[in-house]
Amino acid sequence: MRRADKGQGVYNVVVIGAGTAGLVAAAGTAGLGGRVALIEKHKMGGDCLNYGCVPSKALIRSSRVAALMHRADLFALDPVRPPIDYGRVARRVKALRARIEPHDSVERFEGLGVDVFLGHATLESAHTVRVGDTLLRARNIVLATGGRAAVPEVPGLEEAGYFTNETIFEREEAPGRLLVIGGGPIGCELAQAMARLGAQATVVDRGAQLLHREDPEVADLLRARMEAEGVRLILRGRVDSVVPGRGGPHRARVRQQGNGMASADSFEIDADTILVASGRCPNIEGLGLERAGVAFSPLGVTVNAFLQTSRPNIYAAGDICGPYRFTHFAEYQARIVVRNILLSPLLGLGRARADTRVVPWTTFTEPEVARVGLNENEARQAGVAFDVHRFSYSDLDRAILENEEAGFVKVIAAKGRGTILGATIIGAGAGELIHELALAMREGIGLPTLSSLMHVYPTLSQAVQRTGDAFMRTRLTGRARAVFARLYAWQRRGL
């Protein structure tokens, strides 16, 4: 319902952008009784609802069912390869997204007491925002405009036409021969999913491994699974040019750097569909940041630990400021912003700092890849003294029963102690298991406590407990073992 004073007077907070960060900031402000305006120029719900987490996970679910049907022989059942109607799958994705859309709708947020404005917002000053012909005055402003796909400059790519995560889920035609530019989380997830749904997928990435943030052994395990499922992976490669198809496939010229002293190899790939998944960039253009005195760079708006920009009354949250571009991190930042704007000044609470030390994430391939904190390479580069404790899925009863033996839990711990510095999980359910380790990191709970905590048998979560057990075994040195053996021998003498 439109309020009579909409756009008039002064707001406690004006939020620019109705993605995850903006919606959380607006709802939080309204819930605390603050007067808040929310401005969105495109679609409510932002990237996550419309182009990211929601549609991609719906597509991945269909692809996992198809893959499980193909692997039914592992469960003593006849494998099935049903004909894939990609258009039907795409329509299911859209239908599920439509079911979730009301959670982020204009009507819902107006019902919460938020004044919603649809249009392009620009900063006129540190306290004034223009949307269309309306000027909004605010004590505080929150920048939450999100990000978009970064598109490489490749001759012929624009003319050929390409998809990104922002457009691929609108397509109902089967991808056919699919060329994916980029082997990061989005590229790997969608390449595997679409291959399982009938596409002939090829991934080209400049790096020496998939998922450049992760340990090489993690990338190698994922690579083996994807290649086994028919995905062609071209690493140390780049797309130099694309010749647009004229009633036929596009032709991409790819250059692949050899290992060591080997020279580069150049070849062509035919593609019916090109998907660009080569990273993300922040939406900072056209906001009037210079006019308001807000510092920024190509990486996004510059913020301090309290998520304030160079203008202390203007905050930022989400992909516009990073450093992590995850939906859950955007929500986390928005909660901090609401506290620092509304609660800390009035209640005398200390301002909250954004903690980037404990940020879990998951890549929803099969096997799933999840991480929190440092991995081995990062710990080594930071000069941290550490030990590695691990447990393999192949030794876990539930994983054996589920035919999910490929994977492991690996914990980086302070050397000689059970303090968790980081953890990586690759395997079934990794995205669910990582939270126990994230909580342990944040609360200072060490591996001895995880070892002693009773876990239900048989569950995948026991892999975390068993990793704690692996640490406990390192505490029993050869000398201690010998001492115990003598004591036990002495106990037996009286019988």
Short mmCIF file of C-alpha atoms in Angstrom, two decimals:
data_model
loop_
_atom_site.label_atom_id
_atom_site.label_comp_id
_atom_site.label_asym_id
_atom_site.label_seq_id
_atom_site.Cartn_x
_atom_site.Cartn_y
_atom_site.Cartn_z
CA MET A 1 0.00 0.00 0.00
CA ARG A 2 1.37 3.41 -0.98
CA ARG A 3 1.85 5.71 1.98
CA ALA A 4 0.62 9.27 1.69
CA ASP A 5 4.00 10.71 2.68
CA LYS A 6 6.03 8.46 0.38
CA GLY A 7 9.13 10.31 -0.78
CA GLN A 8 8.54 13.25 1.56
CA GLY A 9 10.50 14.25 4.63
CA VAL A 10 13.69 12.58 5.78
CA TYR A 11 14.41 8.85 5.84
CA ASN A 12 16.61 7.15 8.36
CA VAL A 13 17.96 5.01 5.54
CA VAL A 14 17.73 5.00 1.75
CA VAL A 15 18.84 1.70 0.23
CA ILE A 16 19.92 1.55 -3.42
CA GLY A 17 19.50 -1.94 -4.84
CA ALA A 18 16.97 -4.68 -4.02
CA GLY A 19 19.21 -7.71 -4.14
CA THR A 20 20.03 -9.75 -1.06
CA ALA A 21 21.99 -7.02 0.74
CA GLY A 22 19.45 -4.32 -0.05
CA LEU A 23 16.44 -6.39 0.93
CA VAL A 24 17.99 -7.42 4.24
CA ALA A 25 19.02 -3.84 5.02
CA ALA A 26 15.56 -2.48 4.16
CA ALA A 27 13.66 -5.16 6.08
CA GLY A 28 15.96 -4.82 9.08
CA THR A 29 15.55 -1.06 9.18
CA ALA A 30 11.76 -1.26 8.91
CA GLY A 31 11.63 -4.03 11.50
CA LEU A 32 13.41 -1.79 14.01
CA GLY A 33 10.97 1.03 13.36
CA GLY A 34 13.17 3.13 11.09
CA ARG A 35 11.85 4.97 8.06
CA VAL A 36 13.40 3.41 4.96
CA ALA A 37 13.20 3.76 1.19
CA LEU A 38 14.30 1.00 -1.18
CA ILE A 39 15.18 1.75 -4.81
CA GLU A 40 15.49 -0.88 -7.56
CA LYS A 41 15.99 -0.17 -11.26
CA HIS A 42 15.46 -3.69 -12.60
CA LYS A 43 14.10 -6.73 -10.75
CA MET A 44 13.35 -7.19 -7.07
CA GLY A 45 15.46 -9.99 -5.64
CA GLY A 46 18.56 -9.09 -7.60
CA ASP A 47 21.07 -11.57 -8.88
CA CYS A 48 20.41 -14.44 -6.47
CA LEU A 49 16.70 -14.82 -7.19
CA ASN A 50 16.71 -14.00 -10.88
CA TYR A 51 20.05 -15.16 -12.27
CA GLY A 52 22.09 -16.89 -9.59
CA CYS A 53 21.49 -19.23 -6.68
CA VAL A 54 17.80 -19.92 -7.22
CA PRO A 55 17.65 -20.84 -10.93
CA SER A 56 21.07 -22.51 -10.97
CA LYS A 57 20.27 -24.83 -8.06
CA ALA A 58 16.93 -25.74 -9.63
CA LEU A 59 18.73 -26.67 -12.86
CA ILE A 60 21.42 -28.56 -10.95
CA ARG A 61 18.77 -30.58 -9.11
CA SER A 62 17.27 -31.80 -12.38
CA SER A 63 20.72 -32.66 -13.69
CA ARG A 64 21.57 -34.63 -10.54
CA VAL A 65 18.43 -36.72 -10.90
CA ALA A 66 19.34 -37.46 -14.52
CA ALA A 67 22.88 -38.45 -13.50
CA LEU A 68 21.58 -40.68 -10.70
CA MET A 69 19.30 -42.46 -13.17
CA HIS A 70 22.31 -43.08 -15.41
CA ARG A 71 24.22 -44.55 -12.43
CA ALA A 72 21.38 -46.74 -11.15
CA ASP A 73 23.47 -49.87 -11.75
CA LEU A 74 25.58 -48.86 -8.72
CA PHE A 75 22.48 -49.53 -6.63
CA ALA A 76 21.61 -52.87 -8.24
CA LEU A 77 18.98 -51.25 -10.47
CA ASP A 78 18.80 -51.00 -14.24
CA PRO A 79 20.29 -47.70 -15.45
CA VAL A 80 17.90 -45.42 -17.31
CA ARG A 81 18.73 -42.78 -19.90
CA PRO A 82 15.48 -40.89 -20.39
CA PRO A 83 15.13 -38.51 -23.33
CA ILE A 84 15.94 -35.01 -22.08
CA ASP A 85 13.42 -32.27 -22.86
CA TYR A 86 15.57 -29.26 -22.01
CA GLY A 87 12.69 -26.85 -22.53
CA ARG A 88 10.67 -28.69 -19.90
CA VAL A 89 13.59 -28.47 -17.47
CA ALA A 90 13.95 -24.74 -18.17
CA ARG A 91 10.26 -24.17 -17.55
CA ARG A 92 10.53 -25.97 -14.21
CA VAL A 93 13.37 -23.63 -13.26
CA LYS A 94 11.20 -20.61 -14.09
CA ALA A 95 8.22 -22.03 -12.22
CA LEU A 96 10.26 -22.58 -9.06
CA ARG A 97 11.69 -19.10 -9.29
CA ALA A 98 8.17 -17.72 -9.63
CA ARG A 99 7.18 -19.51 -6.40
CA ILE A 100 9.99 -17.78 -4.52
CA GLU A 101 9.54 -14.33 -6.12
CA PRO A 102 6.80 -13.20 -3.68
CA HIS A 103 9.34 -13.36 -0.84
CA ASP A 104 11.16 -10.45 -2.49
CA SER A 105 8.21 -8.62 -4.05
CA VAL A 106 7.30 -4.94 -3.89
CA GLU A 107 4.03 -5.85 -2.18
CA ARG A 108 5.76 -7.77 0.59
CA PHE A 109 8.23 -5.01 1.35
CA GLU A 110 5.61 -2.29 1.26
CA GLY A 111 3.68 -4.45 3.70
CA LEU A 112 6.73 -4.36 5.97
CA GLY A 113 6.62 -0.57 5.91
CA VAL A 114 9.29 0.02 3.25
CA ASP A 115 8.76 2.76 0.64
CA VAL A 116 9.72 1.05 -2.63
CA PHE A 117 10.74 3.08 -5.68
CA LEU A 118 11.30 1.51 -9.09
CA GLY A 119 13.81 3.42 -11.18
CA HIS A 120 17.44 4.44 -11.54
CA ALA A 121 19.02 5.99 -8.45
CA THR A 122 21.83 8.54 -8.41
CA LEU A 123 23.53 10.26 -5.51
CA GLU A 124 23.04 14.02 -5.63
CA SER A 125 24.97 14.52 -2.38
CA ALA A 126 25.96 12.57 0.71
CA HIS A 127 22.38 12.86 1.99
CA THR A 128 20.28 13.11 -1.18
CA VAL A 129 19.29 10.46 -3.74
CA ARG A 130 17.43 11.11 -6.98
CA VAL A 131 15.13 8.49 -8.45
CA GLY A 132 13.34 9.79 -11.53
CA ASP A 133 11.87 13.18 -10.62
CA THR A 134 11.88 12.44 -6.89
CA LEU A 135 14.55 13.60 -4.47
CA LEU A 136 14.90 11.54 -1.32
CA ARG A 137 16.68 12.89 1.75
CA ALA A 138 18.30 10.48 4.17
CA ARG A 139 20.44 10.47 7.26
CA ASN A 140 22.16 7.35 5.95
CA ILE A 141 22.46 5.70 2.54
CA VAL A 142 23.25 2.06 1.79
CA LEU A 143 24.78 1.13 -1.56
CA ALA A 144 23.73 -2.41 -2.49
CA THR A 145 23.66 -2.44 -6.29
CA GLY A 146 25.36 -5.82 -6.61
CA GLY A 147 27.45 -7.01 -9.52
CA ARG A 148 27.26 -8.49 -13.00
CA ALA A 149 29.10 -10.92 -15.24
CA ALA A 150 32.51 -9.73 -16.42
CA VAL A 151 32.76 -10.24 -20.18
CA PRO A 152 36.24 -10.63 -21.72
CA GLU A 153 37.18 -8.69 -24.84
CA VAL A 154 37.23 -11.41 -27.48
CA PRO A 155 37.00 -10.43 -31.18
CA GLY A 156 33.75 -11.70 -32.64
CA LEU A 157 32.13 -12.59 -29.31
CA GLU A 158 29.59 -9.76 -29.37
CA GLU A 159 28.66 -10.49 -32.98
CA ALA A 160 28.26 -14.20 -32.31
CA GLY A 161 26.11 -13.60 -29.25
CA TYR A 162 26.71 -15.14 -25.87
CA PHE A 163 24.94 -15.96 -22.63
CA THR A 164 25.88 -15.20 -19.04
CA ASN A 165 24.27 -16.39 -15.83
CA GLU A 166 21.93 -13.39 -16.26
CA THR A 167 20.47 -14.72 -19.53
CA ILE A 168 21.09 -18.47 -19.75
CA PHE A 169 18.12 -19.41 -17.56
CA GLU A 170 15.66 -17.71 -19.90
CA ARG A 171 16.68 -20.02 -22.74
CA GLU A 172 14.46 -23.03 -23.39
CA GLU A 173 16.37 -24.39 -26.38
CA ALA A 174 18.86 -27.19 -25.70
CA PRO A 175 22.44 -25.84 -25.58
CA GLY A 176 23.79 -28.41 -28.04
CA ARG A 177 27.54 -27.86 -28.34
CA LEU A 178 28.23 -25.64 -25.34
CA LEU A 179 31.41 -23.59 -24.94
CA VAL A 180 31.93 -22.26 -21.40
CA ILE A 181 34.51 -19.50 -20.99
CA GLY A 182 35.73 -19.77 -17.41
CA GLY A 183 36.38 -22.66 -15.04
CA GLY A 184 35.32 -21.03 -11.79
CA PRO A 185 32.29 -22.01 -9.68
CA ILE A 186 29.64 -20.79 -12.16
CA GLY A 187 31.39 -22.31 -15.16
CA CYS A 188 31.92 -25.68 -13.49
CA GLU A 189 28.41 -25.90 -12.05
CA LEU A 190 26.65 -25.08 -15.30
CA ALA A 191 28.97 -27.07 -17.57
CA GLN A 192 28.45 -30.22 -15.52
CA ALA A 193 24.70 -29.66 -15.16
CA MET A 194 24.13 -29.01 -18.85
CA ALA A 195 26.33 -31.93 -19.88
CA ARG A 196 24.14 -34.16 -17.73
CA LEU A 197 21.13 -32.72 -19.53
CA GLY A 198 22.47 -33.56 -22.96
CA ALA A 199 24.89 -30.78 -23.91
CA GLN A 200 28.36 -31.44 -25.35
CA ALA A 201 30.18 -29.16 -22.94
CA THR A 202 33.68 -27.71 -23.26
CA VAL A 203 35.24 -25.50 -20.58
CA VAL A 204 38.15 -23.18 -21.40
CA ASP A 205 40.04 -21.58 -18.52
CA ARG A 206 43.29 -19.62 -18.40
CA GLY A 207 44.45 -21.24 -15.18
CA ALA A 208 46.32 -24.47 -14.59
CA GLN A 209 43.36 -25.88 -12.64
CA LEU A 210 39.64 -25.50 -12.16
CA LEU A 211 38.45 -23.44 -9.17
CA HIS A 212 41.67 -21.45 -8.79
CA ARG A 213 40.90 -20.62 -5.13
CA GLU A 214 40.95 -24.26 -4.09
CA ASP A 215 43.71 -26.77 -3.40
CA PRO A 216 45.09 -28.49 -6.52
CA GLU A 217 44.06 -31.92 -5.21
CA VAL A 218 40.49 -30.68 -4.87
CA ALA A 219 40.53 -29.34 -8.43
CA ASP A 220 42.04 -32.61 -9.70
CA LEU A 221 39.30 -34.69 -8.08
CA LEU A 222 36.57 -32.50 -9.57
CA ARG A 223 38.31 -32.51 -12.95
CA ALA A 224 38.39 -36.31 -13.00
CA ARG A 225 34.65 -36.49 -12.27
CA MET A 226 33.72 -33.92 -14.91
CA GLU A 227 35.87 -35.54 -17.57
CA ALA A 228 34.42 -38.95 -16.70
CA GLU A 229 30.99 -37.47 -17.38
CA GLY A 230 32.07 -36.24 -20.81
CA VAL A 231 32.95 -32.59 -20.14
CA ARG A 232 35.96 -31.47 -22.16
CA LEU A 233 38.31 -29.33 -20.07
CA ILE A 234 40.92 -27.07 -21.68
CA LEU A 235 43.17 -25.58 -19.00
CA ARG A 236 45.88 -22.96 -19.60
CA GLY A 237 43.70 -21.97 -22.52
CA ARG A 238 42.04 -18.84 -23.80
CA VAL A 239 39.54 -18.00 -26.51
CA ASP A 240 41.37 -15.70 -28.93
CA SER A 241 38.48 -15.04 -31.31
CA VAL A 242 35.04 -16.19 -32.37
CA VAL A 243 33.73 -16.42 -35.92
CA PRO A 244 29.94 -16.01 -35.77
CA GLY A 245 27.95 -18.82 -37.29
CA ARG A 246 25.76 -17.98 -40.27
CA GLY A 247 22.98 -20.45 -39.83
CA GLY A 248 25.43 -22.89 -38.26
CA PRO A 249 27.71 -23.17 -35.24
CA HIS A 250 30.04 -20.44 -34.07
CA ARG A 251 33.73 -21.24 -34.43
CA ALA A 252 36.02 -20.31 -31.55
CA ARG A 253 39.77 -20.10 -31.98
CA VAL A 254 41.38 -21.42 -28.77
CA ARG A 255 45.03 -21.16 -27.75
CA GLN A 256 46.29 -23.59 -25.12
CA GLN A 257 49.63 -23.07 -23.40
CA GLY A 258 51.67 -26.24 -23.04
CA ASN A 259 53.19 -27.51 -19.81
CA GLY A 260 56.71 -26.36 -19.00
CA MET A 261 58.64 -25.49 -22.16
CA ALA A 262 56.01 -26.83 -24.54
CA SER A 263 54.77 -24.31 -27.07
CA ALA A 264 51.19 -23.12 -27.28
CA ASP A 265 48.73 -25.12 -29.34
CA SER A 266 46.00 -23.41 -31.36
CA PHE A 267 42.82 -25.09 -32.53
CA GLU A 268 39.14 -24.44 -33.26
CA ILE A 269 35.98 -25.43 -31.40
CA ASP A 270 32.48 -25.40 -32.86
CA ALA A 271 29.80 -24.12 -30.50
CA ASP A 272 26.04 -23.70 -30.78
CA THR A 273 25.94 -21.87 -27.43
CA ILE A 274 28.58 -19.75 -25.72
CA LEU A 275 28.36 -19.16 -21.97
CA VAL A 276 30.63 -16.52 -20.43
CA ALA A 277 31.48 -17.38 -16.82
CA SER A 278 34.79 -15.58 -16.38
CA GLY A 279 34.12 -13.71 -13.17
CA ARG A 280 32.07 -10.85 -11.76
CA CYS A 281 32.43 -7.08 -11.55
CA PRO A 282 30.63 -4.54 -9.31
CA ASN A 283 27.80 -2.27 -10.47
CA ILE A 284 29.31 1.14 -9.73
CA GLU A 285 28.52 3.04 -12.94
CA GLY A 286 25.95 5.82 -13.02
CA LEU A 287 25.50 6.08 -9.26
CA GLY A 288 27.01 9.54 -8.88
CA LEU A 289 29.71 8.26 -6.54
CA GLU A 290 32.12 11.05 -7.49
CA ARG A 291 29.49 13.69 -6.84
CA ALA A 292 28.84 12.33 -3.35
CA GLY A 293 32.54 11.93 -2.58
CA VAL A 294 32.47 8.13 -2.36
CA ALA A 295 35.81 6.48 -3.15
CA PHE A 296 35.83 3.47 -5.47
CA SER A 297 38.02 1.41 -7.78
CA PRO A 298 37.38 -1.19 -10.50
CA LEU A 299 37.03 -3.71 -7.66
CA GLY A 300 34.11 -1.78 -6.15
CA VAL A 301 33.32 0.79 -3.51
CA THR A 302 36.00 1.18 -0.84
CA VAL A 303 34.76 0.42 2.69
CA ASN A 304 36.29 0.15 6.15
CA ALA A 305 35.79 -2.65 8.66
CA PHE A 306 32.43 -1.14 9.66
CA LEU A 307 31.31 -1.11 5.98
CA GLN A 308 31.40 2.69 5.81
CA THR A 309 32.54 4.31 2.59
CA SER A 310 34.76 7.39 2.45
CA ARG A 311 31.55 9.26 3.36
CA PRO A 312 30.86 7.98 6.91
CA ASN A 313 27.07 8.19 6.59
CA ILE A 314 27.10 6.14 3.36
CA TYR A 315 27.54 2.39 3.76
CA ALA A 316 27.91 -0.44 1.25
CA ALA A 317 27.10 -4.14 1.35
CA GLY A 318 27.17 -7.05 -1.06
CA ASP A 319 28.90 -7.45 -4.40
CA ILE A 320 29.45 -3.72 -4.82
CA CYS A 321 32.16 -3.84 -2.15
CA GLY A 322 33.16 -7.49 -1.73
CA PRO A 323 35.61 -8.94 -0.98
CA TYR A 324 33.49 -12.09 -1.32
CA ARG A 325 30.63 -12.20 -3.79
CA PHE A 326 28.26 -14.66 -2.15
CA THR A 327 24.59 -14.22 -1.28
CA HIS A 328 25.15 -15.25 2.33
CA PHE A 329 28.06 -12.82 2.68
CA ALA A 330 25.88 -10.01 1.32
CA GLU A 331 23.23 -10.85 3.93
CA TYR A 332 25.88 -10.92 6.65
CA GLN A 333 27.20 -7.50 5.63
CA ALA A 334 23.70 -6.03 5.50
CA ARG A 335 23.01 -7.15 9.07
CA ILE A 336 26.19 -5.39 10.19
CA VAL A 337 25.17 -2.22 8.35
CA VAL A 338 21.76 -2.17 10.04
CA ARG A 339 23.35 -2.59 13.45
CA ASN A 340 25.93 0.13 12.84
CA ILE A 341 23.39 2.62 11.49
CA LEU A 342 20.46 2.05 13.81
CA LEU A 343 21.48 0.23 16.98
CA SER A 344 25.03 1.22 17.83
CA PRO A 345 24.44 5.01 17.99
CA LEU A 346 21.18 4.85 19.97
CA LEU A 347 22.00 2.04 22.40
CA GLY A 348 25.65 2.83 22.88
CA LEU A 349 26.67 -0.53 21.49
CA GLY A 350 30.08 -0.97 19.98
CA ARG A 351 30.12 -0.89 16.22
CA ALA A 352 30.24 -4.27 14.52
CA ARG A 353 33.13 -5.18 12.24
CA ALA A 354 32.79 -7.38 9.18
CA ASP A 355 34.77 -10.55 9.88
CA THR A 356 36.17 -11.96 6.64
CA ARG A 357 38.12 -14.66 8.46
CA VAL A 358 35.19 -17.09 8.71
CA VAL A 359 33.32 -17.04 5.39
CA PRO A 360 32.13 -20.46 4.21
CA TRP A 361 31.29 -21.15 0.58
CA THR A 362 30.28 -24.06 -1.62
CA THR A 363 30.57 -24.90 -5.29
CA PHE A 364 27.56 -27.07 -6.11
CA THR A 365 29.17 -29.49 -8.52
CA GLU A 366 29.27 -33.23 -7.92
CA PRO A 367 31.25 -33.77 -5.83
CA GLU A 368 30.48 -30.57 -3.94
CA VAL A 369 33.40 -28.39 -2.89
CA ALA A 370 33.11 -26.40 0.35
CA ARG A 371 35.61 -24.29 2.22
CA VAL A 372 36.04 -21.94 5.14
CA GLY A 373 39.19 -20.10 6.20
CA LEU A 374 42.67 -20.93 4.93
CA ASN A 375 43.68 -23.74 2.62
CA GLU A 376 47.19 -25.17 2.46
CA ASN A 377 48.52 -22.74 -0.13
CA GLU A 378 47.17 -19.70 1.71
CA ALA A 379 48.52 -20.87 5.06
CA ARG A 380 51.92 -21.43 3.48
CA GLN A 381 51.93 -18.01 1.80
CA ALA A 382 50.92 -16.38 5.08
CA GLY A 383 53.88 -17.99 6.83
CA VAL A 384 51.63 -19.75 9.32
CA ALA A 385 52.94 -22.84 11.10
CA PHE A 386 50.28 -25.50 10.55
CA ASP A 387 49.44 -29.18 10.44
CA VAL A 388 47.02 -30.91 8.08
CA HIS A 389 44.48 -33.38 9.45
CA ARG A 390 42.22 -35.27 7.05
CA PHE A 391 39.72 -38.06 6.71
CA SER A 392 38.72 -39.79 3.50
CA TYR A 393 35.14 -40.48 2.46
CA SER A 394 36.34 -43.93 1.36
CA ASP A 395 36.71 -44.80 5.06
CA LEU A 396 33.28 -43.44 6.03
CA ASP A 397 30.51 -46.00 6.36
CA ARG A 398 27.69 -43.76 5.13
CA ALA A 399 29.68 -42.68 2.08
CA ILE A 400 30.33 -46.33 1.24
CA LEU A 401 26.61 -47.14 1.56
CA GLU A 402 25.74 -44.20 -0.70
CA ASN A 403 28.42 -45.00 -3.30
CA GLU A 404 29.92 -41.57 -2.58
CA GLU A 405 33.45 -42.59 -1.65
CA ALA A 406 35.23 -39.89 -3.67
CA GLY A 407 36.08 -37.06 -1.32
CA PHE A 408 37.70 -36.01 1.93
CA VAL A 409 37.67 -33.54 4.79
CA LYS A 410 40.89 -31.60 5.27
CA VAL A 411 41.45 -29.29 8.23
CA ILE A 412 44.30 -26.80 8.54
CA ALA A 413 45.15 -26.45 12.24
CA ALA A 414 47.72 -24.45 14.17
CA LYS A 415 50.86 -26.54 14.42
CA GLY A 416 50.83 -28.85 17.41
CA ARG A 417 47.38 -27.66 18.46
CA GLY A 418 43.79 -28.33 17.46
CA THR A 419 42.90 -24.70 16.69
CA ILE A 420 41.16 -24.64 13.30
CA LEU A 421 42.56 -22.17 10.76
CA GLY A 422 40.59 -23.44 7.79
CA ALA A 423 38.88 -26.45 6.28
CA THR A 424 38.12 -27.88 2.87
CA ILE A 425 35.57 -30.57 2.11
CA ILE A 426 35.05 -32.20 -1.25
CA GLY A 427 32.38 -34.85 -1.46
CA ALA A 428 28.69 -35.52 -1.05
CA GLY A 429 26.98 -33.06 1.29
CA ALA A 430 30.05 -30.84 1.61
CA GLY A 431 27.91 -27.70 1.56
CA GLU A 432 26.03 -28.90 4.64
CA LEU A 433 29.04 -30.27 6.53
CA ILE A 434 31.12 -27.10 6.28
CA HIS A 435 28.94 -25.21 8.76
CA GLU A 436 30.06 -27.29 11.73
CA LEU A 437 33.65 -26.34 10.97
CA ALA A 438 32.74 -22.70 10.34
CA LEU A 439 31.04 -22.50 13.74
CA ALA A 440 34.01 -24.19 15.37
CA MET A 441 36.35 -21.63 13.80
CA ARG A 442 34.29 -18.66 14.88
CA GLU A 443 33.78 -19.85 18.44
CA GLY A 444 37.30 -21.14 18.97
CA ILE A 445 36.18 -24.77 19.22
CA GLY A 446 39.12 -27.03 18.47
CA LEU A 447 39.47 -30.47 16.92
CA PRO A 448 39.53 -32.23 20.34
CA THR A 449 35.99 -31.01 21.03
CA LEU A 450 34.77 -32.07 17.57
CA SER A 451 36.33 -35.47 18.20
CA SER A 452 34.50 -35.87 21.52
CA LEU A 453 31.13 -34.61 20.23
CA MET A 454 28.73 -37.46 19.61
CA HIS A 455 27.68 -37.65 15.95
CA VAL A 456 24.79 -39.79 14.71
CA TYR A 457 25.78 -43.05 13.01
CA PRO A 458 25.76 -43.52 10.08
CA THR A 459 25.94 -39.97 8.73
CA LEU A 460 28.27 -38.02 6.48
CA SER A 461 28.82 -35.57 9.34
CA GLN A 462 30.91 -38.23 11.06
CA ALA A 463 33.65 -37.31 8.59
CA VAL A 464 34.14 -34.12 10.62
CA GLN A 465 34.35 -36.09 13.88
CA ARG A 466 36.79 -38.56 12.33
CA THR A 467 39.01 -35.68 11.25
CA GLY A 468 39.07 -34.63 14.89
CA ASP A 469 40.00 -38.21 15.76
CA ALA A 470 42.90 -37.98 13.31
CA PHE A 471 44.21 -35.00 15.25
CA MET A 472 43.84 -36.81 18.58
CA ARG A 473 45.97 -39.70 17.30
CA THR A 474 48.82 -37.27 16.70
CA ARG A 475 48.79 -36.41 20.41
CA LEU A 476 49.80 -39.93 21.37
CA THR A 477 53.56 -39.92 20.77
CA GLY A 478 55.71 -43.03 20.67
CA ARG A 479 57.14 -42.26 24.10
CA ALA A 480 53.67 -41.76 25.65
CA ARG A 481 52.49 -44.99 24.06
CA ALA A 482 55.44 -46.87 25.57
CA VAL A 483 54.74 -45.42 29.03
CA PHE A 484 51.09 -46.45 28.82
CA ALA A 485 52.07 -49.94 27.69
CA ARG A 486 54.27 -50.39 30.78
CA LEU A 487 51.51 -49.12 33.07
CA TYR A 488 48.95 -51.48 31.55
CA ALA A 489 51.39 -54.37 31.86
CA TRP A 490 51.82 -53.54 35.54
CA GLN A 491 48.00 -53.56 35.98
CA ARG A 492 47.79 -57.07 34.56
CA ARG A 493 50.36 -58.56 36.93
CA GLY A 494 47.94 -58.91 39.84
CA LEU A 495 45.50 -61.17 37.95
#
